[in-house]
mmCIF file with all atom_site columns, C-alpha atoms in Angstrom:
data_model
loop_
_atom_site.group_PDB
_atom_site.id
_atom_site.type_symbol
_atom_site.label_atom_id
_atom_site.label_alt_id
_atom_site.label_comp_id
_atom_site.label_asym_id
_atom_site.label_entity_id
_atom_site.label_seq_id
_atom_site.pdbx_PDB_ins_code
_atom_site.Cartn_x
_atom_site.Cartn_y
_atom_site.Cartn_z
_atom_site.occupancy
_atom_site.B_iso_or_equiv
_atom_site.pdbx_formal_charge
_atom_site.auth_seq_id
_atom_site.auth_comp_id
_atom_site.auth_asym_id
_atom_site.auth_atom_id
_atom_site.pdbx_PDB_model_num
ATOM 1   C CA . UNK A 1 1   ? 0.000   0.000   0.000  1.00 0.00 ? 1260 UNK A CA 1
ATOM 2   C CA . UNK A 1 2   ? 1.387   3.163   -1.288 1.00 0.00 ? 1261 UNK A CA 1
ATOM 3   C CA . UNK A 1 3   ? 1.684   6.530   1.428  1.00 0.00 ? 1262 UNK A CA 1
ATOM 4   C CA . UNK A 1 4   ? -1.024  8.153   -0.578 1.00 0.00 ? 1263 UNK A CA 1
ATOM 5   C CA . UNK A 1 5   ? -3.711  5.028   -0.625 1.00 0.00 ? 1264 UNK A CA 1
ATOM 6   C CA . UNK A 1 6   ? -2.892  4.882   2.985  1.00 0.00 ? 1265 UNK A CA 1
ATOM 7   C CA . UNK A 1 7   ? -3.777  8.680   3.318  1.00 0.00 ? 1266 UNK A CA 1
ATOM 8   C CA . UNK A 1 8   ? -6.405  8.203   1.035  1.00 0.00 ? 1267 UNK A CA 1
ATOM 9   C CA . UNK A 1 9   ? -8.110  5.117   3.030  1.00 0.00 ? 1268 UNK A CA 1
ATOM 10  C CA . UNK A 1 10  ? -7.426  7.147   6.397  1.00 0.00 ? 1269 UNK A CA 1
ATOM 11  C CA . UNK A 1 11  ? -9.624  10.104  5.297  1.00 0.00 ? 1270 UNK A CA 1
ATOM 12  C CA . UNK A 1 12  ? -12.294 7.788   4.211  1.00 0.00 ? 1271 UNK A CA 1
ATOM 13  C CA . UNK A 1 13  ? -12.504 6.288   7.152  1.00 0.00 ? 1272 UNK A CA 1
ATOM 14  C CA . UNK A 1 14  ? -12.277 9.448   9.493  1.00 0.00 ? 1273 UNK A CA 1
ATOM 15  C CA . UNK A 1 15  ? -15.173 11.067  7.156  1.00 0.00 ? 1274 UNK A CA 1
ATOM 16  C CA . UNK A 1 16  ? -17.097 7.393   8.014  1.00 0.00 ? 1275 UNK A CA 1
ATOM 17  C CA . UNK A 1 17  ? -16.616 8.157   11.311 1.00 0.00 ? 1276 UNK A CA 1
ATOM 18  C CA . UNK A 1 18  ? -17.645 11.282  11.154 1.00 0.00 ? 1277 UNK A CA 1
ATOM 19  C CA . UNK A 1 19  ? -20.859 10.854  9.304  1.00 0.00 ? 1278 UNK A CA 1
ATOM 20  C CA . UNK A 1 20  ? -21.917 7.696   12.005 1.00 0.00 ? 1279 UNK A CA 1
ATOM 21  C CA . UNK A 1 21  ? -21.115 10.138  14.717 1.00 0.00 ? 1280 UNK A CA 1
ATOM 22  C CA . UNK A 1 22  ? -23.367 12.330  13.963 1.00 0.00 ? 1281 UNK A CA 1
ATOM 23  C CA . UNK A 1 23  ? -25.875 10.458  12.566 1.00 0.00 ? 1282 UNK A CA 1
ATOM 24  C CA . UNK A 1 24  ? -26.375 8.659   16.202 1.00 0.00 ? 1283 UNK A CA 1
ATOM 25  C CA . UNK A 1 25  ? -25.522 11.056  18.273 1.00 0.00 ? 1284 UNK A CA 1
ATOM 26  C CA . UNK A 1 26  ? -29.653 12.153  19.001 1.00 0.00 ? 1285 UNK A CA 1
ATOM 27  C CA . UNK A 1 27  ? -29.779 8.606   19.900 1.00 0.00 ? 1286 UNK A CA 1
ATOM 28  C CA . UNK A 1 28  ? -26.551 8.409   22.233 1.00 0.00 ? 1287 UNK A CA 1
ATOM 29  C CA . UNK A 1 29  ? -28.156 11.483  23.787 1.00 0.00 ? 1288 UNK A CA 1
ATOM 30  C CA . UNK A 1 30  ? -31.094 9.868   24.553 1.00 0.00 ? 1289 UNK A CA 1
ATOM 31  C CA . UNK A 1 31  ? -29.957 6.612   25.863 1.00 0.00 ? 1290 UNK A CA 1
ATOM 32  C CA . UNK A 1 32  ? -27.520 8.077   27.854 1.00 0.00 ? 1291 UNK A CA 1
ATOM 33  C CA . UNK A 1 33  ? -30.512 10.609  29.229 1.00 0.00 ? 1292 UNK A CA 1
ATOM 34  C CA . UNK A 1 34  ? -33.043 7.813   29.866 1.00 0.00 ? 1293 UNK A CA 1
ATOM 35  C CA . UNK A 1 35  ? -30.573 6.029   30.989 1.00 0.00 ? 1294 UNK A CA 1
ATOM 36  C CA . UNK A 1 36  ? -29.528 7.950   33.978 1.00 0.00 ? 1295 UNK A CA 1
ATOM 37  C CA . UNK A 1 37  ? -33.380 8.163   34.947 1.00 0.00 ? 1296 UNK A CA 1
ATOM 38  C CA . UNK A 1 38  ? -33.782 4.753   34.796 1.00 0.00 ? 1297 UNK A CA 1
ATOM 39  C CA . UNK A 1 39  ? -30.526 4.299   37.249 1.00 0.00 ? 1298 UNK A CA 1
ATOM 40  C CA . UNK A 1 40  ? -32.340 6.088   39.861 1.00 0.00 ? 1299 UNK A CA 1
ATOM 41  C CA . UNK A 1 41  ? -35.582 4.571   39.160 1.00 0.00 ? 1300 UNK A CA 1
ATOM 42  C CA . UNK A 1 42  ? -37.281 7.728   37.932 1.00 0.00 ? 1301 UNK A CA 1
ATOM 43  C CA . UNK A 1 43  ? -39.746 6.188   35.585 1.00 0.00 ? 1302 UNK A CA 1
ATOM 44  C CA . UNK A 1 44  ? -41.517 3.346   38.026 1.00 0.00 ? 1303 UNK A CA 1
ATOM 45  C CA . UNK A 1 45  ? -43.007 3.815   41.157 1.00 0.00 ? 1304 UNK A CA 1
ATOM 46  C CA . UNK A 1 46  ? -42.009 2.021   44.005 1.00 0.00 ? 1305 UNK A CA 1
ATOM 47  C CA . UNK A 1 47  ? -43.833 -0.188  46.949 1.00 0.00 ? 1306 UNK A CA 1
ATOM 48  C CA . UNK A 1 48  ? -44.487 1.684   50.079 1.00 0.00 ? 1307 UNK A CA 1
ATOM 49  C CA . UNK A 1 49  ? -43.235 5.250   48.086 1.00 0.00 ? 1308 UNK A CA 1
ATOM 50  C CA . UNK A 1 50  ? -45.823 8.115   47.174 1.00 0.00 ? 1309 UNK A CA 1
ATOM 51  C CA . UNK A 1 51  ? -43.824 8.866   44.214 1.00 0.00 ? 1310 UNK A CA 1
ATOM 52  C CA . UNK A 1 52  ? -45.622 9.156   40.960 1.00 0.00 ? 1311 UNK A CA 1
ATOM 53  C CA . UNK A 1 53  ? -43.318 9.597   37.884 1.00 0.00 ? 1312 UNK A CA 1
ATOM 54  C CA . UNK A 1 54  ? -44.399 11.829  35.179 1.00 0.00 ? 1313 UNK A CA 1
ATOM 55  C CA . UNK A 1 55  ? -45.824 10.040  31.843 1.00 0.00 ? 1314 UNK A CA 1
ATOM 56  C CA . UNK A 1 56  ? -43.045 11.787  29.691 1.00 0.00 ? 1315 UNK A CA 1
ATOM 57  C CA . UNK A 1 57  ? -40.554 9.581   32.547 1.00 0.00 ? 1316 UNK A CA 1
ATOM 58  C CA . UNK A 1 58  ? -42.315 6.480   31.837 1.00 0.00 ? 1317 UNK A CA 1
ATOM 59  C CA . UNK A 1 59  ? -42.733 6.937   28.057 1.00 0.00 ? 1318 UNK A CA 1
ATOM 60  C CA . UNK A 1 60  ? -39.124 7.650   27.357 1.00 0.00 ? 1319 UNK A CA 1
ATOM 61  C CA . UNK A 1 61  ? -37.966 4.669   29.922 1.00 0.00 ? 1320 UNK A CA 1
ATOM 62  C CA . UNK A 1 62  ? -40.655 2.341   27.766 1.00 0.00 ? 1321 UNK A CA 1
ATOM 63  C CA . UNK A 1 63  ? -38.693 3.860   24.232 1.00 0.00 ? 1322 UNK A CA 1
ATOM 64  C CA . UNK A 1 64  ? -35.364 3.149   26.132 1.00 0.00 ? 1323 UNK A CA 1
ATOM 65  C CA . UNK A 1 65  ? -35.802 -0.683  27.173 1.00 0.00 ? 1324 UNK A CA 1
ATOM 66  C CA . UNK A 1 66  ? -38.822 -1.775  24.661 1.00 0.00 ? 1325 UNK A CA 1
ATOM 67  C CA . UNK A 1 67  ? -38.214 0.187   21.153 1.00 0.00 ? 1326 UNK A CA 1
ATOM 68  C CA . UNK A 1 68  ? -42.440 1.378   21.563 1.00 0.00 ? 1327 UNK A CA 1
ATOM 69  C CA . UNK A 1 69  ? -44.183 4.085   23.595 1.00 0.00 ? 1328 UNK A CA 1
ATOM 70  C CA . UNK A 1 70  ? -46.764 2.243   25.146 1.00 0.00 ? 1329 UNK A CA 1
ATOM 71  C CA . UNK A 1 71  ? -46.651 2.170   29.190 1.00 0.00 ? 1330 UNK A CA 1
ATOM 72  C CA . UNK A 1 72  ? -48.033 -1.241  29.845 1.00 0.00 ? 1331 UNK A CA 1
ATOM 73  C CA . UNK A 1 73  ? -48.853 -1.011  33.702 1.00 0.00 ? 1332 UNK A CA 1
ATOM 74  C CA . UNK A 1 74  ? -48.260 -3.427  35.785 1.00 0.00 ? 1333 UNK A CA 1
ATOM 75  C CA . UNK A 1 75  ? -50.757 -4.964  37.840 1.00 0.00 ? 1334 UNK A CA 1
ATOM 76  C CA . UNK A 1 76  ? -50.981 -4.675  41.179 1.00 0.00 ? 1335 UNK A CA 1
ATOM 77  C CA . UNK A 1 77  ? -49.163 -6.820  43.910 1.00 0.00 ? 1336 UNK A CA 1
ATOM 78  C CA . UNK A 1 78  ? -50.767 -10.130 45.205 1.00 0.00 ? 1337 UNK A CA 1
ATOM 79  C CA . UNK A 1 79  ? -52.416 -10.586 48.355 1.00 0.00 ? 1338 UNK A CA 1
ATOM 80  C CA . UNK A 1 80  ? -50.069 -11.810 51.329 1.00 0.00 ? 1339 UNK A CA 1
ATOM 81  C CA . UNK A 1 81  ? -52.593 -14.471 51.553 1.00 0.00 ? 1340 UNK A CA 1
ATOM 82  C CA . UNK A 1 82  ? -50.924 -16.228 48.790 1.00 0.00 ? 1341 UNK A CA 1
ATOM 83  C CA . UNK A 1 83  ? -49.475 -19.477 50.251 1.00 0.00 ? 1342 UNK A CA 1
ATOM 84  C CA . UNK A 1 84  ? -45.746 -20.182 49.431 1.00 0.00 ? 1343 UNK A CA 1
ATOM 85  C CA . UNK A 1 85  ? -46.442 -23.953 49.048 1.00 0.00 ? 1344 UNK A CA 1
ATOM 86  C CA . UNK A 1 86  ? -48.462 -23.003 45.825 1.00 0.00 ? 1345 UNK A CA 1
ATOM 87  C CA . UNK A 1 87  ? -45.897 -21.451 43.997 1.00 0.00 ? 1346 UNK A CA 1
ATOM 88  C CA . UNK A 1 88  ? -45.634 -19.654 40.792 1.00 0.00 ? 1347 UNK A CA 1
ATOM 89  C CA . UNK A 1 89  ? -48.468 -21.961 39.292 1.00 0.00 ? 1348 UNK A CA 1
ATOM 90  C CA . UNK A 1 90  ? -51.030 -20.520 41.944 1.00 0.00 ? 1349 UNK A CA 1
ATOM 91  C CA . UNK A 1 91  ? -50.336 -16.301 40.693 1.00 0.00 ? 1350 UNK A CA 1
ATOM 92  C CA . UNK A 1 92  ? -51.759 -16.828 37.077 1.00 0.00 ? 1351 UNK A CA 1
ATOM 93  C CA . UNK A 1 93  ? -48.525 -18.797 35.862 1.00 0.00 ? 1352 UNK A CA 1
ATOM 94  C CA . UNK A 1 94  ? -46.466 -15.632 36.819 1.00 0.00 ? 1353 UNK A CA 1
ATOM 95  C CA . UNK A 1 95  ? -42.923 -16.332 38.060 1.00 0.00 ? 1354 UNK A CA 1
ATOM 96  C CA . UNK A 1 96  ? -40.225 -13.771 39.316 1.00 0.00 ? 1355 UNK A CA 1
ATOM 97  C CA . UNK A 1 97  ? -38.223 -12.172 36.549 1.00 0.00 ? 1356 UNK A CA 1
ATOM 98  C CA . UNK A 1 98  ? -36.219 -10.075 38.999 1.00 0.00 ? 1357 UNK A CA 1
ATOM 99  C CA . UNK A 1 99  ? -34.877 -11.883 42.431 1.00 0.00 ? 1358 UNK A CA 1
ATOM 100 C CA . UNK A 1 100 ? -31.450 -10.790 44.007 1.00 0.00 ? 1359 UNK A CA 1
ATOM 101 C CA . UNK A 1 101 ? -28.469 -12.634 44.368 1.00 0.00 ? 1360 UNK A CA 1
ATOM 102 C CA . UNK A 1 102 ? -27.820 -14.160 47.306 1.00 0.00 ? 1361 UNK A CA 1
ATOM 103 C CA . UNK A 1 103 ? -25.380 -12.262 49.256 1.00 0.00 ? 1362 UNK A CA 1
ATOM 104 C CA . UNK A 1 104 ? -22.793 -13.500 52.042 1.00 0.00 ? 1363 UNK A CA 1
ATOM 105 C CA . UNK A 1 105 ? -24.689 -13.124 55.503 1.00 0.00 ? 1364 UNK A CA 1
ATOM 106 C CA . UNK A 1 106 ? -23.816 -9.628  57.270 1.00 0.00 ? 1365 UNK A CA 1
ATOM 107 C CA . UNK A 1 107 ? -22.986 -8.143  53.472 1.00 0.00 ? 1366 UNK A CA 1
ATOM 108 C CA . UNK A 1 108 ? -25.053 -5.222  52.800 1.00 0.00 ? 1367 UNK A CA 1
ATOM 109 C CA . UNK A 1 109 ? -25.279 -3.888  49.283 1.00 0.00 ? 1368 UNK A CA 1
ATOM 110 C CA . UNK A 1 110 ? -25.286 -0.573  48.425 1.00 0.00 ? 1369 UNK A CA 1
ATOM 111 C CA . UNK A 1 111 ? -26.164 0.781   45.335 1.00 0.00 ? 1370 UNK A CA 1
ATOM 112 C CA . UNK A 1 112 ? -25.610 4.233   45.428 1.00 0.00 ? 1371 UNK A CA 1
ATOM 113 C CA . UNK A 1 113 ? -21.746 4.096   44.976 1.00 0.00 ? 1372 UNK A CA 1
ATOM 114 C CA . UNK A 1 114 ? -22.943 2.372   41.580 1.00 0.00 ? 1373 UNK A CA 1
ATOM 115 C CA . UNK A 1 115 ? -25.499 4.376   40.332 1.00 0.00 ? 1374 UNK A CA 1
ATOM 116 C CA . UNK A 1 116 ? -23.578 7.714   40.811 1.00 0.00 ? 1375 UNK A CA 1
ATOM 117 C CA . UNK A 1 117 ? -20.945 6.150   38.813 1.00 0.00 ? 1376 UNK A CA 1
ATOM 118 C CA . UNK A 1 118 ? -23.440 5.366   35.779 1.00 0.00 ? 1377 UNK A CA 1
ATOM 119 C CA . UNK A 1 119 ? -24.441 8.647   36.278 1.00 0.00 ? 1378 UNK A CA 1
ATOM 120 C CA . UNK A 1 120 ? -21.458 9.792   35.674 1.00 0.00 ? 1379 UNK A CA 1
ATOM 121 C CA . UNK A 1 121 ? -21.116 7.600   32.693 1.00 0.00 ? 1380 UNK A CA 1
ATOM 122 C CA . UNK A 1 122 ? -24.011 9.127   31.124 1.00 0.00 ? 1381 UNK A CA 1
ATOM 123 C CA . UNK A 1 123 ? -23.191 12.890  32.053 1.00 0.00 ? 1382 UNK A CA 1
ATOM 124 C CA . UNK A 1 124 ? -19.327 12.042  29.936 1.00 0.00 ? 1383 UNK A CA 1
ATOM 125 C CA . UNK A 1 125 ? -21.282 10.292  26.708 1.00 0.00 ? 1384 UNK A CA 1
ATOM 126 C CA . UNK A 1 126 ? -24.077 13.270  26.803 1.00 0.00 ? 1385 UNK A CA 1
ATOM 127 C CA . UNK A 1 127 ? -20.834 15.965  26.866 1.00 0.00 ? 1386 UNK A CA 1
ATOM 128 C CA . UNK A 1 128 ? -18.269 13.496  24.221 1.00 0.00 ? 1387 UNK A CA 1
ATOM 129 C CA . UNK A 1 129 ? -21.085 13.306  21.962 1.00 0.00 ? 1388 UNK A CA 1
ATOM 130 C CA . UNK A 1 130 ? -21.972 17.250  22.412 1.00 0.00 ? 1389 UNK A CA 1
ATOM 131 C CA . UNK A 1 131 ? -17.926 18.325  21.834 1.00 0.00 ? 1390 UNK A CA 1
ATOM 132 C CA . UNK A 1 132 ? -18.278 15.736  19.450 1.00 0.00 ? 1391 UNK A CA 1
ATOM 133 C CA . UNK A 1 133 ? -21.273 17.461  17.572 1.00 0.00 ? 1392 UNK A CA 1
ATOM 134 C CA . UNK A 1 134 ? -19.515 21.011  18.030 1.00 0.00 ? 1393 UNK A CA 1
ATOM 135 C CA . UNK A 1 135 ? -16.567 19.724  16.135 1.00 0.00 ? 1394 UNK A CA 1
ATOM 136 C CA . UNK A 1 136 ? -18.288 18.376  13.326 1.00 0.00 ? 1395 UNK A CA 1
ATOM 137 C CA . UNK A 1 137 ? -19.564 21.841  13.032 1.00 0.00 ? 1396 UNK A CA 1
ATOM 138 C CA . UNK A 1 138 ? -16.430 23.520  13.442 1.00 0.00 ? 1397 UNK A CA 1
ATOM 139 C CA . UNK A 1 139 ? -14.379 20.938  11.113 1.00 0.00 ? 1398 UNK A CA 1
ATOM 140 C CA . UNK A 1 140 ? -16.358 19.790  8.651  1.00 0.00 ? 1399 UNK A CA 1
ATOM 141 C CA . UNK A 1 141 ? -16.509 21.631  4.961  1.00 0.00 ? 1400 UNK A CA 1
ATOM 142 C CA . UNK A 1 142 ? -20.008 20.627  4.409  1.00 0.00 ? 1401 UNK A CA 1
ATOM 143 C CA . UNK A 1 143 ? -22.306 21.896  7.068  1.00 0.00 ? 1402 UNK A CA 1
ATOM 144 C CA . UNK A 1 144 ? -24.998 21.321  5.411  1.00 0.00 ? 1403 UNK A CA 1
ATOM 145 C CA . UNK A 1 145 ? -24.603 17.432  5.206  1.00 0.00 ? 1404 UNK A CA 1
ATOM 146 C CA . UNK A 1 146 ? -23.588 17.445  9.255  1.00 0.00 ? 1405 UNK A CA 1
ATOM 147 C CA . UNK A 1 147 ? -26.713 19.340  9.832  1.00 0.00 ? 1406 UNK A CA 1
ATOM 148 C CA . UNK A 1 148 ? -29.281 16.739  7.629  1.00 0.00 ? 1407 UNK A CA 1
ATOM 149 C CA . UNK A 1 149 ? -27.857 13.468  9.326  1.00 0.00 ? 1408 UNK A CA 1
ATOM 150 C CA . UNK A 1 150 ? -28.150 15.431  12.941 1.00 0.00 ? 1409 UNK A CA 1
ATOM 151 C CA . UNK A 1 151 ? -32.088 16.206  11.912 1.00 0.00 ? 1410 UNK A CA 1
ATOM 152 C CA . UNK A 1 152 ? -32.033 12.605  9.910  1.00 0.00 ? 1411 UNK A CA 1
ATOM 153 C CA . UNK A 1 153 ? -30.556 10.995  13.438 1.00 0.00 ? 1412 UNK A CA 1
ATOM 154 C CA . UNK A 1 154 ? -33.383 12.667  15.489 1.00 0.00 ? 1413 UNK A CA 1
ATOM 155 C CA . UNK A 1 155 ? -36.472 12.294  13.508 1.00 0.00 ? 1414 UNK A CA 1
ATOM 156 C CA . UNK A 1 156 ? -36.200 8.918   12.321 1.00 0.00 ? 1415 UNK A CA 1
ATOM 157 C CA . UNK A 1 157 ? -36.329 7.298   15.336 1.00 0.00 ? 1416 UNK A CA 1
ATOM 158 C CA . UNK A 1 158 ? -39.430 9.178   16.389 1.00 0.00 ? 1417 UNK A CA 1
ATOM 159 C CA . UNK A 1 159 ? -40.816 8.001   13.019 1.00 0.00 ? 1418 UNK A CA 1
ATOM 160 C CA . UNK A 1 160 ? -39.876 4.471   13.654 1.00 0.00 ? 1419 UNK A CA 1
ATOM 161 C CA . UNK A 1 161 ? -41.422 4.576   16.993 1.00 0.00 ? 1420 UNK A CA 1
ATOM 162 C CA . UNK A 1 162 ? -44.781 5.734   16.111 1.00 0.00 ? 1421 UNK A CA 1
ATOM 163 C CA . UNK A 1 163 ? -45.045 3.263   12.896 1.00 0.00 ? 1422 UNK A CA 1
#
């Protein structure tokens, strides 16, 4: 390979790299938005809490982990008068998706250290893809192009949704 097909191939693939960026960056902003509300539970409501999440919480969670906007709600919780010895067979067939792991006895878990960290996470890919966004602006020759797959990146996943 010759210096200038080298050069030639390295430009290609910054420009494809360029054009993806921006293309998903709508949708990195929005996972790593929904994502952050989901790490603190902000979309669901919680047993024994008063909270009541917004709809536009719920909606955008629902987008996030199911690709569709329709809130399904769950039912409510089962009487206490359920007995163990029935099992899963005697709540409509319904087992439970989400148990914990067993833990060491005297182990606590706390999940705060965690979720601040993911919040974190998402706070750094919101502001990489923003600087990354400015600098496609700033760089790029054709601002025109950067600007339709930004608008092509955001509106075609609200048009997907609502199909």
């Amino acid at each position: 390979m010759t210096r200038s097909s080298s050069h030639a191939t390295l430009k290609a693939l910054r420009l494809l790299h360029l054009y993806i960026g921006v293309f998903t960056a709508p949708a990195l902003l929005f996972f790593a938005f929904t994502g952050a509300l989901q790490t603190f539970s902000l979309h669901e409501t919680t047993r024994g809490s008063s909270y009541q999440p917004p709809e536009w919480a719920m909606v955008l969670a629902q987008i996030h982990k199911k690709q569709t906007p329709v809130v399904v709600k769950k039912p409510s919780a089962p009487k206490a008068d359920v007995k163990k010895s029935e099992g899963p067979a005697a709540q409509g067939g319904e087992q439970q998706h989400e148990r914990e792991a067993p833990r060491p006895a005297g182990r606590q878990h706390h999940p705060l250290p965690l979720k601040i960290f993911f919040l974190i996470v998402s706070i750094g890919l919101a502001l990489s893809t923003g600087t990354g966004i400015y600098m496609a602006y700033k760089y790029a020759r054709n601002r025109s192009l950067i600007t339709a797959l930004l608008v092509l990146g955001a509106i075609l996943p609200l048009v997907l949704v609502l199909i």
